[in-house]
mmCIF file of C-alpha atoms in Angstrom:
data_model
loop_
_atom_site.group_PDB
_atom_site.id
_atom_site.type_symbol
_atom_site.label_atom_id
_atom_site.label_comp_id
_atom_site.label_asym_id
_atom_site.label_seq_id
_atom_site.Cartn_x
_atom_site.Cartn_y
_atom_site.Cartn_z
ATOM 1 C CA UNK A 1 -96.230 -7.998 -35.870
ATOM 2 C CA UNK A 2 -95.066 -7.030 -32.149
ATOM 3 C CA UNK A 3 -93.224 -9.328 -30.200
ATOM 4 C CA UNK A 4 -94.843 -10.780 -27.176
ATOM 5 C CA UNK A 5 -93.755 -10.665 -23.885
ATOM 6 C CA UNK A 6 -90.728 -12.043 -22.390
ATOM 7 C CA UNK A 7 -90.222 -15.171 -20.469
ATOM 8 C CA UNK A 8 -89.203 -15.085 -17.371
ATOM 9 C CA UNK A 9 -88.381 -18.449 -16.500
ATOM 10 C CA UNK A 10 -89.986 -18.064 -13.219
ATOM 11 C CA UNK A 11 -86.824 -18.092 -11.188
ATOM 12 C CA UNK A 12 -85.782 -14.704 -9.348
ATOM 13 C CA UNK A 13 -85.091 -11.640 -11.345
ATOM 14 C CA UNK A 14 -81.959 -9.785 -11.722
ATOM 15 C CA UNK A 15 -81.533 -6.729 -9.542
ATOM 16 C CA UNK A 16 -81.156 -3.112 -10.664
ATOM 17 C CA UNK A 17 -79.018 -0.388 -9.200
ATOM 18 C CA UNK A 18 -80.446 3.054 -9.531
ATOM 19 C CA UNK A 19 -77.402 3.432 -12.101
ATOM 20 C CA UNK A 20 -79.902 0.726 -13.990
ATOM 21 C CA UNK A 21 -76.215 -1.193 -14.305
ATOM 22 C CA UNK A 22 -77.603 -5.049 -13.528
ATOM 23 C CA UNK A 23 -76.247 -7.045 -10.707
ATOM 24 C CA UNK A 24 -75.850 -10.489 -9.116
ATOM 25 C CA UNK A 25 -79.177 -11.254 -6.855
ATOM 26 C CA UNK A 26 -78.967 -12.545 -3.204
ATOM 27 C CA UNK A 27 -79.286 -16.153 -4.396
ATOM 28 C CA UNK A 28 -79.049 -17.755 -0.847
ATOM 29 C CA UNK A 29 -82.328 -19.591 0.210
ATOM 30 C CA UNK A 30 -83.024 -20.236 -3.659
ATOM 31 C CA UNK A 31 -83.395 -23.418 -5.315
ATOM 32 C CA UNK A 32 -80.292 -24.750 -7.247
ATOM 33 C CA UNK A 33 -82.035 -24.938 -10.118
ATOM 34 C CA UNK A 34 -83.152 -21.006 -9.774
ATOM 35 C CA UNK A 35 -80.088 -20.300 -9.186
ATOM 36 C CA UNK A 36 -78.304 -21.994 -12.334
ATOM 37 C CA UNK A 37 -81.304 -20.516 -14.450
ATOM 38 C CA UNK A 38 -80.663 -16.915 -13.166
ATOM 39 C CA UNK A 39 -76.480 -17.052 -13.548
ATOM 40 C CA UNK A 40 -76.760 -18.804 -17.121
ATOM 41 C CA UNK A 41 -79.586 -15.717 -17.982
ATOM 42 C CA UNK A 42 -76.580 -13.007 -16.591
ATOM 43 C CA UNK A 43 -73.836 -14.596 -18.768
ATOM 44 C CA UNK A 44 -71.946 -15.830 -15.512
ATOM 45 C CA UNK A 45 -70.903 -19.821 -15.437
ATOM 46 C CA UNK A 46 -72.261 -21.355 -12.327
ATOM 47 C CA UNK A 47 -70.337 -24.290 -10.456
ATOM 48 C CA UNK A 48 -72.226 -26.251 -7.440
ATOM 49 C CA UNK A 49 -70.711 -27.619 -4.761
ATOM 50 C CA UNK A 50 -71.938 -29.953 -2.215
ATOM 51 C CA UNK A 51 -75.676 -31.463 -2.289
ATOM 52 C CA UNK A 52 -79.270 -30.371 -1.989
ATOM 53 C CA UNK A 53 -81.378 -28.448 -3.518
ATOM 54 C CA UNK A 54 -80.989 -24.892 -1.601
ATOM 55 C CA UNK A 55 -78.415 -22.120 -1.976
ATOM 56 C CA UNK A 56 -76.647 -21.977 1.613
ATOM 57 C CA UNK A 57 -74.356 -19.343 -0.119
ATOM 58 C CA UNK A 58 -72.705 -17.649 -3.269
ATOM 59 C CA UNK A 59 -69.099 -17.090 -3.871
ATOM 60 C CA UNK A 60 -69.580 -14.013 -5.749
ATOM 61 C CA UNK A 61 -71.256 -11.572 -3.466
ATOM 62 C CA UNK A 62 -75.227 -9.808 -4.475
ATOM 63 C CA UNK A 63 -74.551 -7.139 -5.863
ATOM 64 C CA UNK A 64 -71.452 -7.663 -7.569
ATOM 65 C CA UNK A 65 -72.143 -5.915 -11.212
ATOM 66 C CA UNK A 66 -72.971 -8.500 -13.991
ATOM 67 C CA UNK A 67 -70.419 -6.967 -16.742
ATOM 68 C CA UNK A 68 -68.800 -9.222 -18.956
ATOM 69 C CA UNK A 69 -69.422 -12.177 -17.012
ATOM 70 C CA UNK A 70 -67.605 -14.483 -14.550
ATOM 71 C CA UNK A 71 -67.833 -18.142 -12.571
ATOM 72 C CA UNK A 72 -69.834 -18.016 -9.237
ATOM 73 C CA UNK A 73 -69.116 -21.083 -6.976
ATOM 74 C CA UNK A 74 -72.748 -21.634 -5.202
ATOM 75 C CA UNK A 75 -72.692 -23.971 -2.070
ATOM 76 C CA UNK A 76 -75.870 -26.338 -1.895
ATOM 77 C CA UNK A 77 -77.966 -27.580 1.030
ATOM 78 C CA UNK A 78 -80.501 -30.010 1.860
ATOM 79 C CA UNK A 79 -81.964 -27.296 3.976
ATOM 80 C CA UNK A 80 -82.504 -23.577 3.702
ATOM 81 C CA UNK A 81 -79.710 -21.576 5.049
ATOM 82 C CA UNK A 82 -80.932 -20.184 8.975
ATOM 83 C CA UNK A 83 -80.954 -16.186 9.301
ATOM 84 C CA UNK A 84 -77.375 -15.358 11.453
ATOM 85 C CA UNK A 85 -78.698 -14.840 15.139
ATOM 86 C CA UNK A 86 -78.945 -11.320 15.991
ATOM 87 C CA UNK A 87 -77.527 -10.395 19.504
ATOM 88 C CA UNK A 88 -79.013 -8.642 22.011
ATOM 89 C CA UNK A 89 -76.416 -5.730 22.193
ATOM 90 C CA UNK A 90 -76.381 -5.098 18.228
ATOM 91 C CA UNK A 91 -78.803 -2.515 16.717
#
């Protein structure tokens, strides 16, 4: 019999590099629970701080390759995290 297709849980996919080496996702503006799901799926031990239920930001930075593993502190919101301001002199 073939297997059938994976399960994706839903919550945001791990990234690729064109090495095809995974890494950590951008995980800011996710829910917490997203989040957890896509750490615990990478074989990294998340640890939540504060309350609410949206990533304001990630200790261990997107991109950082996946590799054996390791603790990423994520910092929780009741609100989704507000795009730094852009000023008018920067490109």
């Amino acid at each position: 019999p073939r297997p059938g297709p994976a399960d994706t849980g839903g919550g945001p996919a791990p990234r690729l590099t064109v090495t095809g080496r995974t890494v950590l996702p951008d995980l800011t503006g996710t829910s917490a629970r997203d989040a957890v799901r896509t750490l615990i799926d990478l074989g990294w031990e998340p640890r939540l701080r504060g309350t609410g239920d949206f990533v304001v930001r990630q200790s261990a930075p997107a991109g950082t390759p996946v590799g054996e593993g390791g603790v990423c502190l994520i910092d929780l919101s009741r609100y989704p995290a507000e795009p730094e301001p852009v000023a008018e002199d920067q490109p």
